[in-house]
CSV table of C-alpha atoms in Angstrom, one decimal:
chain,number,residue,atom,x,y,z
A,1,MET,CA,73.2,-46.7,115.5
A,2,LYS,CA,76.7,-45.8,116.7
A,3,TYR,CA,76.9,-44.3,120.2
A,4,VAL,CA,73.3,-45.3,120.8
A,5,ASP,CA,72.9,-49.0,120.6
A,6,GLU,CA,76.0,-49.9,122.6
A,7,PHE,CA,74.6,-47.8,125.5
A,8,ARG,CA,71.4,-49.8,125.5
A,9,ASP,CA,72.8,-53.3,126.1
A,10,GLY,CA,70.2,-55.3,128.1
A,11,GLN,CA,72.7,-57.7,129.6
A,12,LEU,CA,75.0,-54.9,130.8
A,13,ALA,CA,71.9,-53.2,132.3
A,14,GLN,CA,71.2,-56.3,134.4
A,15,GLU,CA,74.8,-56.4,135.6
A,16,LEU,CA,74.8,-52.7,136.5
A,17,ALA,CA,71.5,-53.2,138.4
A,18,GLN,CA,73.1,-56.1,140.3
A,19,LYS,CA,76.0,-53.9,141.2
A,20,ILE,CA,73.6,-51.2,142.5
A,21,LYS,CA,71.7,-53.8,144.6
A,22,ARG,CA,75.0,-55.1,146.1
A,23,GLU,CA,76.2,-51.7,147.0
A,24,VAL,CA,73.0,-50.3,148.5
A,25,GLN,CA,73.3,-50.4,152.3
A,26,PRO,CA,70.5,-52.1,154.2
A,27,GLY,CA,68.1,-49.7,156.0
A,28,ARG,CA,69.4,-46.7,154.0
A,29,GLN,CA,67.2,-44.7,151.6
A,30,TYR,CA,68.6,-43.1,148.4
A,31,HIS,CA,66.3,-40.4,147.1
A,32,LEU,CA,67.8,-39.2,143.8
A,33,MET,CA,66.3,-36.5,141.7
A,34,GLU,CA,66.8,-36.6,137.9
A,35,PHE,CA,66.6,-33.0,136.9
A,36,CYS,CA,66.2,-33.4,133.2
A,37,GLY,CA,63.1,-34.4,131.3
A,38,GLY,CA,65.3,-36.5,129.0
A,39,HIS,CA,66.2,-38.7,132.0
A,40,THR,CA,62.6,-38.9,133.1
A,41,HIS,CA,61.7,-40.2,129.7
A,42,ALA,CA,64.6,-42.7,129.6
A,43,ILE,CA,63.9,-44.0,133.1
A,44,PHE,CA,60.2,-44.8,132.2
A,45,ARG,CA,60.9,-45.9,128.7
A,46,TYR,CA,63.5,-48.5,129.6
A,47,GLY,CA,61.8,-49.6,132.8
A,48,ILE,CA,64.6,-48.6,135.1
A,49,PRO,CA,62.5,-48.4,138.3
A,50,ASP,CA,61.9,-52.2,137.9
A,51,LEU,CA,65.7,-52.8,137.9
A,52,LEU,CA,66.3,-50.7,141.1
A,53,PRO,CA,66.2,-52.0,144.6
A,54,PRO,CA,63.4,-50.6,146.8
A,55,GLU,CA,65.9,-48.4,148.7
A,56,VAL,CA,66.6,-46.3,145.6
A,57,LYS,CA,63.8,-43.9,144.7
A,58,MET,CA,63.9,-41.7,141.6
A,59,ILE,CA,62.2,-38.3,142.0
A,60,HIS,CA,61.3,-36.4,138.8
A,61,GLY,CA,62.5,-32.8,138.9
A,62,PRO,CA,61.4,-29.7,136.9
A,63,GLY,CA,63.6,-30.3,133.9
A,64,CYS,CA,61.1,-30.2,131.1
A,65,PRO,CA,61.0,-26.8,129.6
A,66,VAL,CA,57.5,-27.2,128.3
A,67,CYS,CA,56.2,-28.2,131.7
A,68,VAL,CA,57.7,-25.3,133.6
A,69,LEU,CA,56.5,-22.5,131.3
A,70,PRO,CA,53.7,-20.7,133.1
A,71,ILE,CA,50.3,-20.3,131.5
A,72,VAL,CA,50.6,-16.5,131.2
A,73,ARG,CA,53.4,-16.9,128.7
A,74,ILE,CA,51.4,-19.4,126.6
A,75,ASP,CA,48.5,-16.9,126.6
A,76,SER,CA,50.9,-14.3,125.3
A,77,ALA,CA,52.0,-16.5,122.5
A,78,ILE,CA,48.4,-17.2,121.6
A,79,GLU,CA,47.7,-13.5,121.7
A,80,LEU,CA,50.6,-12.8,119.3
A,81,ALA,CA,49.2,-15.4,116.9
A,82,MET,CA,45.5,-14.3,117.2
A,83,ASP,CA,45.5,-10.6,117.8
A,84,HIS,CA,48.7,-9.4,116.1
A,85,GLY,CA,48.4,-11.4,112.9
A,86,VAL,CA,51.9,-12.7,113.0
A,87,ILE,CA,53.2,-16.1,111.7
A,88,LEU,CA,54.0,-17.7,115.0
A,89,CYS,CA,56.4,-20.5,114.9
A,90,THR,CA,57.5,-22.9,117.6
A,91,TYR,CA,58.7,-26.4,118.4
A,92,GLY,CA,56.2,-29.1,118.1
A,93,ASP,CA,55.6,-29.9,121.8
A,94,MET,CA,54.4,-26.3,122.5
A,95,MET,CA,51.5,-26.6,120.1
A,96,ARG,CA,49.1,-28.5,122.4
A,97,VAL,CA,50.0,-27.0,125.8
A,98,PRO,CA,46.8,-25.6,127.2
A,99,GLY,CA,46.8,-21.9,128.2
A,100,SER,CA,43.9,-20.2,129.9
A,101,ARG,CA,40.3,-21.5,129.2
A,102,LYS,CA,41.8,-24.6,127.6
A,103,MET,CA,43.0,-22.6,124.6
A,104,SER,CA,46.2,-23.8,122.9
A,105,LEU,CA,48.2,-22.8,119.9
A,106,LEU,CA,46.8,-25.7,118.0
A,107,LYS,CA,43.2,-24.5,118.7
A,108,ALA,CA,44.3,-21.0,117.7
A,109,LYS,CA,45.5,-22.5,114.4
A,110,ALA,CA,42.2,-24.2,113.9
A,111,GLU,CA,40.5,-20.8,114.5
A,112,GLY,CA,42.5,-19.3,111.7
A,113,ALA,CA,45.7,-18.0,113.4
A,114,ASP,CA,48.9,-18.6,111.4
A,115,VAL,CA,50.8,-21.0,113.7
A,116,ARG,CA,53.5,-23.1,112.3
A,117,MET,CA,55.5,-25.9,113.8
A,118,VAL,CA,59.2,-25.7,113.1
A,119,TYR,CA,62.0,-28.2,113.8
A,120,SER,CA,64.8,-25.6,114.0
A,121,THR,CA,65.3,-21.8,114.4
A,122,LEU,CA,66.7,-22.1,110.9
A,123,ASP,CA,63.2,-23.0,109.6
A,124,ALA,CA,61.8,-19.9,111.4
A,125,LEU,CA,64.4,-17.7,109.7
A,126,ALA,CA,63.6,-19.3,106.3
A,127,LEU,CA,59.9,-18.5,106.9
A,128,ALA,CA,60.8,-14.9,107.5
A,129,ARG,CA,62.7,-14.7,104.3
A,130,GLN,CA,59.9,-16.4,102.3
A,131,ASN,CA,57.3,-14.0,103.7
A,132,PRO,CA,58.8,-10.6,103.7
A,133,GLU,CA,55.4,-8.9,104.0
A,134,ARG,CA,54.5,-10.8,107.2
A,135,GLU,CA,55.8,-10.5,110.8
A,136,VAL,CA,57.4,-13.8,111.9
A,137,VAL,CA,57.7,-14.5,115.6
A,138,PHE,CA,59.6,-17.5,117.0
A,139,PHE,CA,58.2,-18.6,120.3
A,140,ALA,CA,61.5,-19.7,122.0
A,141,ILE,CA,61.5,-21.9,125.0
A,142,GLY,CA,64.0,-24.3,126.5
A,143,PHE,CA,67.0,-24.7,128.8
A,144,GLU,CA,70.7,-24.1,127.8
A,145,THR,CA,70.4,-26.6,125.0
A,146,THR,CA,67.9,-24.7,122.9
A,147,THR,CA,69.3,-21.2,123.8
A,148,PRO,CA,72.4,-21.2,121.5
A,149,PRO,CA,70.3,-22.0,118.4
A,150,THR,CA,67.9,-19.1,119.3
A,151,ALA,CA,71.0,-16.8,119.8
A,152,MET,CA,72.3,-17.9,116.4
A,153,ALA,CA,69.0,-17.1,114.7
A,154,ILE,CA,68.9,-13.6,116.2
A,155,GLN,CA,72.5,-12.9,115.1
A,156,GLN,CA,71.9,-14.3,111.7
A,157,ALA,CA,68.8,-12.2,111.2
A,158,GLU,CA,70.8,-9.1,112.1
A,159,ARG,CA,73.7,-10.2,109.7
A,160,LEU,CA,71.3,-10.8,106.8
A,161,GLY,CA,69.2,-7.7,107.5
A,162,ILE,CA,66.0,-9.6,108.0
A,163,LYS,CA,63.5,-7.0,109.4
A,164,ASN,CA,60.4,-9.1,109.9
A,165,PHE,CA,61.8,-11.6,112.4
A,166,SER,CA,61.6,-11.5,116.2
A,167,VAL,CA,61.8,-13.8,119.1
A,168,PHE,CA,59.4,-14.2,122.1
A,169,CYS,CA,62.1,-15.3,124.5
A,170,ASN,CA,61.3,-17.8,127.3
A,171,HIS,CA,64.7,-19.4,127.8
A,172,VAL,CA,65.4,-20.5,131.4
A,173,LEU,CA,68.5,-21.6,133.3
A,174,THR,CA,69.1,-25.0,134.9
A,175,PRO,CA,71.4,-24.0,137.9
A,176,SER,CA,68.9,-21.5,139.3
A,177,ALA,CA,66.1,-24.1,139.2
A,178,ILE,CA,68.3,-26.6,141.1
A,179,SER,CA,69.0,-23.9,143.7
A,180,THR,CA,65.3,-23.2,144.1
A,181,ILE,CA,64.6,-26.8,144.7
A,182,LEU,CA,67.4,-27.1,147.3
A,183,GLU,CA,66.2,-23.9,148.9
A,184,SER,CA,62.5,-24.9,148.9
A,185,PRO,CA,60.7,-25.3,152.3
A,186,GLU,CA,59.9,-28.9,151.3
A,187,VAL,CA,63.6,-29.7,151.3
A,188,ARG,CA,65.0,-27.4,153.9
A,189,GLU,CA,62.3,-27.1,156.6
A,190,LEU,CA,59.6,-29.7,156.2
A,191,GLY,CA,61.8,-32.6,155.1
A,192,THR,CA,58.9,-33.8,153.0
A,193,LEU,CA,61.2,-34.0,150.0
A,194,PRO,CA,64.3,-35.8,150.9
A,195,LEU,CA,67.0,-35.4,148.3
A,196,ASP,CA,70.2,-37.3,148.6
A,197,GLY,CA,71.7,-36.6,145.2
A,198,PHE,CA,71.1,-35.4,141.6
A,199,VAL,CA,71.4,-36.9,138.2
A,200,GLY,CA,72.7,-33.9,136.3
A,201,PRO,CA,71.4,-33.0,132.8
A,202,ALA,CA,73.1,-34.5,129.7
A,203,HIS,CA,72.7,-32.1,126.9
A,204,VAL,CA,72.4,-28.9,129.0
A,205,SER,CA,75.8,-29.9,130.3
A,206,THR,CA,77.4,-30.3,126.9
A,207,VAL,CA,76.8,-26.6,126.6
A,208,ILE,CA,77.4,-25.2,130.2
A,209,GLY,CA,79.9,-27.9,131.3
A,210,SER,CA,80.1,-29.6,134.7
A,211,GLN,CA,81.6,-26.6,136.5
A,212,PRO,CA,78.2,-24.8,137.4
A,213,TYR,CA,77.2,-27.8,139.5
A,214,GLU,CA,80.3,-27.6,141.8
A,215,TYR,CA,78.5,-24.9,143.8
A,216,PHE,CA,75.7,-27.4,144.7
A,217,ALA,CA,78.1,-30.1,145.7
A,218,GLU,CA,80.0,-27.7,148.0
A,219,GLU,CA,77.2,-25.4,149.3
A,220,TYR,CA,74.4,-28.0,149.8
A,221,GLN,CA,76.6,-31.0,150.2
A,222,SER,CA,74.6,-32.7,147.5
A,223,PRO,CA,76.3,-35.2,145.1
A,224,VAL,CA,75.8,-34.6,141.4
A,225,VAL,CA,76.5,-37.1,138.6
A,226,ILE,CA,76.1,-35.8,135.1
A,227,ALA,CA,74.7,-38.6,132.9
A,228,GLY,CA,73.9,-39.3,129.3
A,229,PHE,CA,70.4,-40.2,128.2
A,230,GLU,CA,70.8,-43.8,127.4
A,231,PRO,CA,69.7,-46.5,129.9
A,232,LEU,CA,73.2,-47.6,130.8
A,233,ASP,CA,74.2,-44.0,131.4
A,234,VAL,CA,71.4,-43.6,133.9
A,235,LEU,CA,72.1,-46.8,135.7
A,236,GLN,CA,75.8,-46.0,135.9
A,237,ALA,CA,75.1,-42.6,137.3
A,238,ILE,CA,72.8,-44.1,139.9
A,239,LEU,CA,75.6,-46.5,140.9
A,240,MET,CA,78.1,-43.6,141.1
A,241,LEU,CA,75.6,-41.6,143.3
A,242,VAL,CA,75.0,-44.6,145.6
A,243,ARG,CA,78.8,-44.9,146.1
A,244,GLN,CA,79.2,-41.2,146.9
A,245,ILE,CA,76.4,-41.4,149.4
A,246,ASN,CA,77.8,-44.5,151.0
A,247,GLU,CA,81.2,-42.9,151.3
A,248,GLY,CA,79.8,-39.6,152.6
A,249,ARG,CA,81.1,-37.6,149.6
A,250,ALA,CA,79.4,-34.8,147.8
A,251,GLU,CA,81.2,-34.2,144.6
A,252,VAL,CA,80.4,-33.4,140.9
A,253,GLU,CA,81.2,-36.5,138.9
A,254,ASN,CA,80.8,-36.8,135.1
A,255,GLU,CA,79.5,-40.0,133.6
A,256,PHE,CA,79.0,-38.3,130.2
A,257,THR,CA,82.6,-37.5,129.5
A,258,ARG,CA,82.1,-38.5,125.8
A,259,ALA,CA,80.3,-35.1,125.3
A,260,VAL,CA,80.7,-33.0,128.5
A,261,SER,CA,83.8,-31.3,129.7
A,262,ARG,CA,84.3,-29.1,132.8
A,263,ASP,CA,83.9,-25.8,130.7
A,264,GLY,CA,81.4,-27.0,128.2
A,265,ASN,CA,81.1,-25.5,124.7
A,266,LEU,CA,82.9,-22.2,124.9
A,267,LYS,CA,81.7,-21.0,121.5
A,268,ALA,CA,78.1,-21.7,122.2
A,269,LYS,CA,78.4,-20.0,125.6
A,270,ARG,CA,80.0,-16.9,124.0
A,271,ILE,CA,77.2,-16.6,121.4
A,272,VAL,CA,74.6,-16.9,124.2
A,273,ALA,CA,76.4,-14.3,126.4
A,274,ASP,CA,76.6,-11.9,123.4
A,275,THR,CA,72.8,-12.1,122.7
A,276,PHE,CA,71.1,-12.5,126.0
A,277,GLU,CA,71.2,-11.2,129.6
A,278,MET,CA,69.6,-12.3,132.8
A,279,ARG,CA,66.1,-11.3,133.7
A,280,ARG,CA,65.8,-10.1,137.3
A,281,GLU,CA,63.2,-12.8,137.8
A,282,PHE,CA,61.1,-15.2,135.7
A,283,GLU,CA,58.0,-17.2,136.6
A,284,TRP,CA,58.2,-21.0,136.5
A,285,ARG,CA,55.2,-23.2,136.7
A,286,GLY,CA,55.5,-25.1,140.0
A,287,LEU,CA,58.4,-23.0,141.4
A,288,GLY,CA,56.8,-19.5,141.2
A,289,MET,CA,59.1,-16.4,140.7
A,290,VAL,CA,62.7,-17.5,140.6
A,291,PRO,CA,65.3,-14.8,140.7
A,292,TYR,CA,67.9,-14.6,137.8
A,293,SER,CA,66.5,-17.8,136.2
A,294,GLY,CA,65.5,-16.6,132.8
A,295,LEU,CA,67.0,-14.8,129.8
A,296,LYS,CA,66.0,-11.8,127.8
A,297,ILE,CA,67.3,-10.4,124.6
A,298,LYS,CA,70.0,-7.7,125.0
A,299,ALA,CA,69.0,-4.1,124.2
A,300,ARG,CA,71.4,-4.2,121.2
A,301,PHE,CA,69.1,-6.7,119.6
A,302,ALA,CA,65.8,-5.0,120.7
A,303,ALA,CA,64.6,-5.0,117.0
A,304,PHE,CA,64.4,-8.8,117.2
A,305,ASP,CA,62.7,-8.9,120.6
A,306,ALA,CA,58.9,-9.6,120.2
A,307,GLU,CA,58.2,-8.3,123.7
A,308,LYS,CA,59.6,-4.9,122.6
A,309,ARG,CA,58.0,-5.0,119.2
A,310,PHE,CA,54.5,-5.9,120.2
A,311,THR,CA,52.4,-4.6,123.0
A,312,LEU,CA,51.2,-7.7,124.9
A,313,LYS,CA,48.4,-7.6,127.4
A,314,ARG,CA,49.5,-9.1,130.8
A,315,ARG,CA,46.5,-10.9,132.1
A,316,SER,CA,46.7,-13.0,135.2
A,317,ALA,CA,46.2,-16.6,134.1
A,318,ARG,CA,44.3,-19.3,136.0
A,319,GLU,CA,45.6,-22.8,136.4
A,320,ASN,CA,43.2,-25.7,136.6
A,321,LYS,CA,42.8,-26.1,140.3
A,322,ALA,CA,42.7,-29.9,140.2
A,323,CYS,CA,45.9,-30.2,138.2
A,324,GLU,CA,48.8,-31.2,140.4
A,325,CYS,CA,51.5,-30.2,137.9
A,326,PRO,CA,53.0,-27.6,140.2
A,327,ALA,CA,53.6,-30.2,143.0
A,328,ILE,CA,54.7,-32.9,140.6
A,329,LEU,CA,57.3,-30.5,139.1
A,330,ARG,CA,58.8,-29.8,142.5
A,331,GLY,CA,59.0,-33.6,143.2
A,332,VAL,CA,56.6,-33.4,146.1
A,333,LYS,CA,53.8,-35.4,144.4
A,334,THR,CA,53.9,-38.1,141.7
A,335,PRO,CA,51.5,-38.4,138.7
A,336,ARG,CA,49.5,-41.1,140.6
A,337,ASP,CA,48.7,-38.5,143.3
A,338,CYS,CA,46.7,-36.4,140.7
A,339,LYS,CA,43.0,-37.0,140.5
A,340,LEU,CA,43.0,-36.0,136.8
A,341,PHE,CA,45.9,-38.4,135.8
A,342,GLY,CA,44.8,-41.0,133.2
A,343,THR,CA,41.1,-40.1,133.5
A,344,VAL,CA,40.4,-36.6,132.5
A,345,CYS,CA,44.0,-35.8,131.6
A,346,THR,CA,45.7,-38.0,129.0
A,347,PRO,CA,48.3,-37.3,126.3
A,348,GLU,CA,45.4,-37.0,123.7
A,349,ASN,CA,43.6,-34.5,125.9
A,350,PRO,CA,46.2,-33.0,128.3
A,351,ILE,CA,45.0,-30.7,131.1
A,352,GLY,CA,48.4,-29.9,132.5
A,353,SER,CA,51.8,-29.4,130.8
A,354,CYS,CA,53.3,-32.4,132.5
A,355,MET,CA,51.0,-34.5,130.3
A,356,VAL,CA,51.8,-32.7,127.0
A,357,SER,CA,55.5,-33.1,126.6
A,358,SER,CA,56.9,-36.6,126.2
A,359,GLU,CA,59.5,-35.6,128.8
A,360,GLY,CA,56.9,-34.6,131.3
A,361,ALA,CA,56.6,-36.9,134.3
A,362,CYS,CA,52.8,-37.5,133.7
A,363,ALA,CA,53.2,-38.3,130.0
A,364,ALA,CA,56.2,-40.6,130.6
A,365,HIS,CA,54.3,-42.3,133.4
A,366,TYR,CA,51.2,-42.6,131.3
A,367,SER,CA,53.0,-44.0,128.3
A,368,TYR,CA,55.3,-46.5,130.1
A,369,GLY,CA,54.5,-46.8,133.7
A,370,ARG,CA,50.8,-47.0,134.3
A,371,TYR,CA,50.4,-50.7,133.7
A,372,ARG,CA,53.0,-51.3,136.4
A,373,ASP,CA,50.7,-49.5,138.8
A,374,HIS,CA,47.9,-51.9,137.9
A,375,LEU,CA,50.3,-54.9,138.5
A,376,ALA,CA,51.3,-53.4,141.8
A,377,ALA,CA,47.7,-53.0,142.8
A,378,ASP,CA,46.9,-56.6,141.7
A,379,THR,CA,49.1,-58.4,144.2
A,380,PRO,CA,49.2,-62.2,143.8
A,381,SER,CA,46.8,-62.6,146.7
A,382,ASN,CA,44.3,-60.2,145.1
A,383,LEU,CA,44.6,-62.0,141.8
A,384,ILE,CA,43.9,-65.4,143.5
A,385,GLN,CA,40.8,-63.9,145.3
A,386,LYS,CA,39.6,-62.5,142.0
A,387,SER,CA,40.0,-65.7,140.1
A,388,GLU,CA,38.2,-67.6,142.9
A,389,ALA,CA,35.4,-65.2,142.9
B,1,MET,CA,62.4,-31.2,123.4
B,2,CYS,CA,65.8,-32.2,124.9
B,3,LEU,CA,65.9,-35.5,123.1
B,4,ALA,CA,69.0,-35.0,121.0
B,5,ILE,CA,70.8,-37.8,119.2
B,6,PRO,CA,74.4,-38.6,118.0
B,7,VAL,CA,74.8,-38.3,114.2
B,8,ARG,CA,77.8,-38.8,111.9
B,9,VAL,CA,79.0,-35.9,109.8
B,10,GLU,CA,79.1,-37.0,106.1
B,11,ALA,CA,80.1,-33.8,104.3
B,12,LEU,CA,80.8,-30.2,105.1
B,13,GLN,CA,78.6,-27.6,103.3
B,14,GLU,CA,78.6,-23.8,102.9
B,15,ASP,CA,77.5,-21.4,105.6
B,16,GLU,CA,78.7,-23.6,108.5
B,17,MET,CA,76.2,-26.3,107.6
B,18,ALA,CA,77.0,-30.1,107.3
B,19,LEU,CA,75.3,-33.1,105.9
B,20,VAL,CA,74.7,-35.7,108.6
B,21,ASP,CA,73.5,-39.3,108.7
B,22,ILE,CA,70.6,-39.9,111.1
B,23,GLY,CA,70.1,-43.6,111.2
B,24,GLY,CA,70.1,-43.8,107.3
B,25,ILE,CA,68.4,-40.5,106.7
B,26,ARG,CA,70.5,-37.6,105.4
B,27,LYS,CA,69.9,-34.1,106.7
B,28,SER,CA,71.5,-30.7,106.5
B,29,VAL,CA,72.2,-29.2,109.9
B,30,SER,CA,74.1,-26.3,111.4
B,31,ILE,CA,77.6,-26.8,112.8
B,32,ALA,CA,78.0,-23.1,113.6
B,33,LEU,CA,78.1,-23.8,117.4
B,34,VAL,CA,81.0,-26.3,117.3
B,35,GLU,CA,84.6,-25.6,116.6
B,36,ASP,CA,86.6,-27.7,114.0
B,37,VAL,CA,84.0,-30.2,112.8
B,38,ALA,CA,85.4,-32.7,110.3
B,39,VAL,CA,83.9,-35.4,108.1
B,40,GLY,CA,83.5,-38.6,110.2
B,41,ASP,CA,83.0,-36.8,113.5
B,42,TYR,CA,80.1,-37.7,115.6
B,43,VAL,CA,78.1,-34.7,117.0
B,44,ILE,CA,75.1,-34.4,119.3
B,45,LEU,CA,72.3,-33.0,117.2
B,46,HIS,CA,69.6,-30.9,118.8
B,47,VAL,CA,66.9,-28.8,117.1
B,48,GLY,CA,68.9,-28.6,113.9
B,49,TYR,CA,72.2,-27.7,115.5
B,50,ALA,CA,75.2,-29.7,116.5
B,51,LEU,CA,75.8,-28.9,120.2
B,52,ASN,CA,79.1,-30.7,120.7
B,53,LYS,CA,81.3,-33.4,119.4
B,54,ILE,CA,81.4,-36.9,120.9
B,55,ASP,CA,84.8,-38.0,121.9
B,56,PRO,CA,85.2,-41.5,120.6
B,57,GLU,CA,88.0,-42.4,123.2
B,58,GLU,CA,85.8,-41.2,126.1
B,59,ALA,CA,82.9,-43.2,124.7
B,60,GLU,CA,85.0,-46.3,124.6
B,61,ARG,CA,86.2,-45.6,128.1
B,62,THR,CA,82.6,-45.3,129.4
B,63,LEU,CA,81.7,-48.6,127.7
B,64,ALA,CA,84.7,-50.3,129.2
B,65,LEU,CA,83.6,-48.9,132.6
B,66,PHE,CA,80.2,-50.6,132.2
B,67,ALA,CA,81.5,-53.9,131.0
B,68,GLU,CA,84.6,-54.4,133.1
B,69,MET,CA,84.4,-52.4,136.2
B,70,GLY,CA,85.2,-55.3,138.4
B,71,GLU,CA,87.9,-56.6,136.1
B,72,LEU,CA,89.5,-53.2,135.7
B,73,GLU,CA,89.8,-52.8,139.4
B,74,GLN,CA,91.4,-56.2,139.6
B,75,ILE,CA,93.9,-55.2,136.9
B,76,ALA,CA,94.7,-52.0,138.7
B,77,SER,CA,95.3,-53.7,142.0
B,78,GLU,CA,97.5,-56.3,140.4
B,79,ALA,CA,99.5,-53.6,138.6
B,80,ALA,CA,99.9,-51.8,141.9
B,81,ALA,CA,101.1,-55.0,143.6
B,82,GLN,CA,103.8,-55.4,141.0
B,83,LEU,CA,105.2,-51.9,141.6
């Protein structure tokens, strides 16, 4: 497919990997965080860790919107579906995320709640028009990529005079999450999470542009390279980061110029700014309360705000204590460090959100990386001993 | 969730919608978020909406960067030497 296949050329990937190996300085470590779940997915799917020299370590950041949504918000969505009798619609990957007491939207549906999976906010609006006697709530989550479509749906509902449609808004902002990571004690004080550079999000940046990252480069002296989601994009971005680190630079570079400009998509940004405003704080799984990191619907569109329209009980929600999602999302632990990984917690029966979404670090590692672990454990000498025994 | 894909615009439709080709499958998507979409443009599609156009020249430039980085540097230094 055009603009896909040519960015997946295996021969070129090998050549890029060779370039990275040549430019890595001996004795130096390069800890690079990919912020976006799309990159996490691509890195595992195309076996990029196998191509990298041991000096380059990829750390998986909190860039999967499903993974960072706290349980209390999932509980609220389930409450909307079960107690308020609405048609609750959402994107597919939200359906199986466990809330409190292992309840999920899929289980709520099995128990009779009207939960529908939609591909687009356009489908949610269509449902509202087809069911004028029912309340239709769109459970909206996501970063800056999914926010403009939600804003469009709200504006269109107003324009068309659709009265039975509202949005349960959980949209979050990428730059504030990156700030929180850079300000975290693990990075600043303890040094347990060394971060030498960031692979910046692809599709988020098509909307917000490369400009918002300039602050990190300047303030935290952290290089950022915005990269597309194909394997060659990721390898090229790693090469560009290695070069910046070698040369002592901390700049924003853009590998994804085919879709990202400095200012981003002005039309999409304008529609978002017209529809939403910042929440003073929003809770993230793994990061806790993060100031000015989430969006709420502006008062002008209050009629379409499910949080205004329905009275939701705010219960405190309990996380599964053994689940390491919060530490994995901060990059402090890896999926392998979690006792539940691959045993109790699998993509078929996820305990934590990192295992639910295909962009979650645990699901990506389970699908593409876990056999590598076995190979690493079975070193040649072990294999010989085993075969002799 | 964020796994968007490039698609080709096949036809423009009413209400800021367009027919696109997704690897052989045709689907109607919204182009309301992008200015000046024309037939033949490639756009990045995410949850039913085009998010931005793909610039074919920039795509070629990126591909050239992968393939010929060493050679390009050589050409540039040769050109500089001739000045």
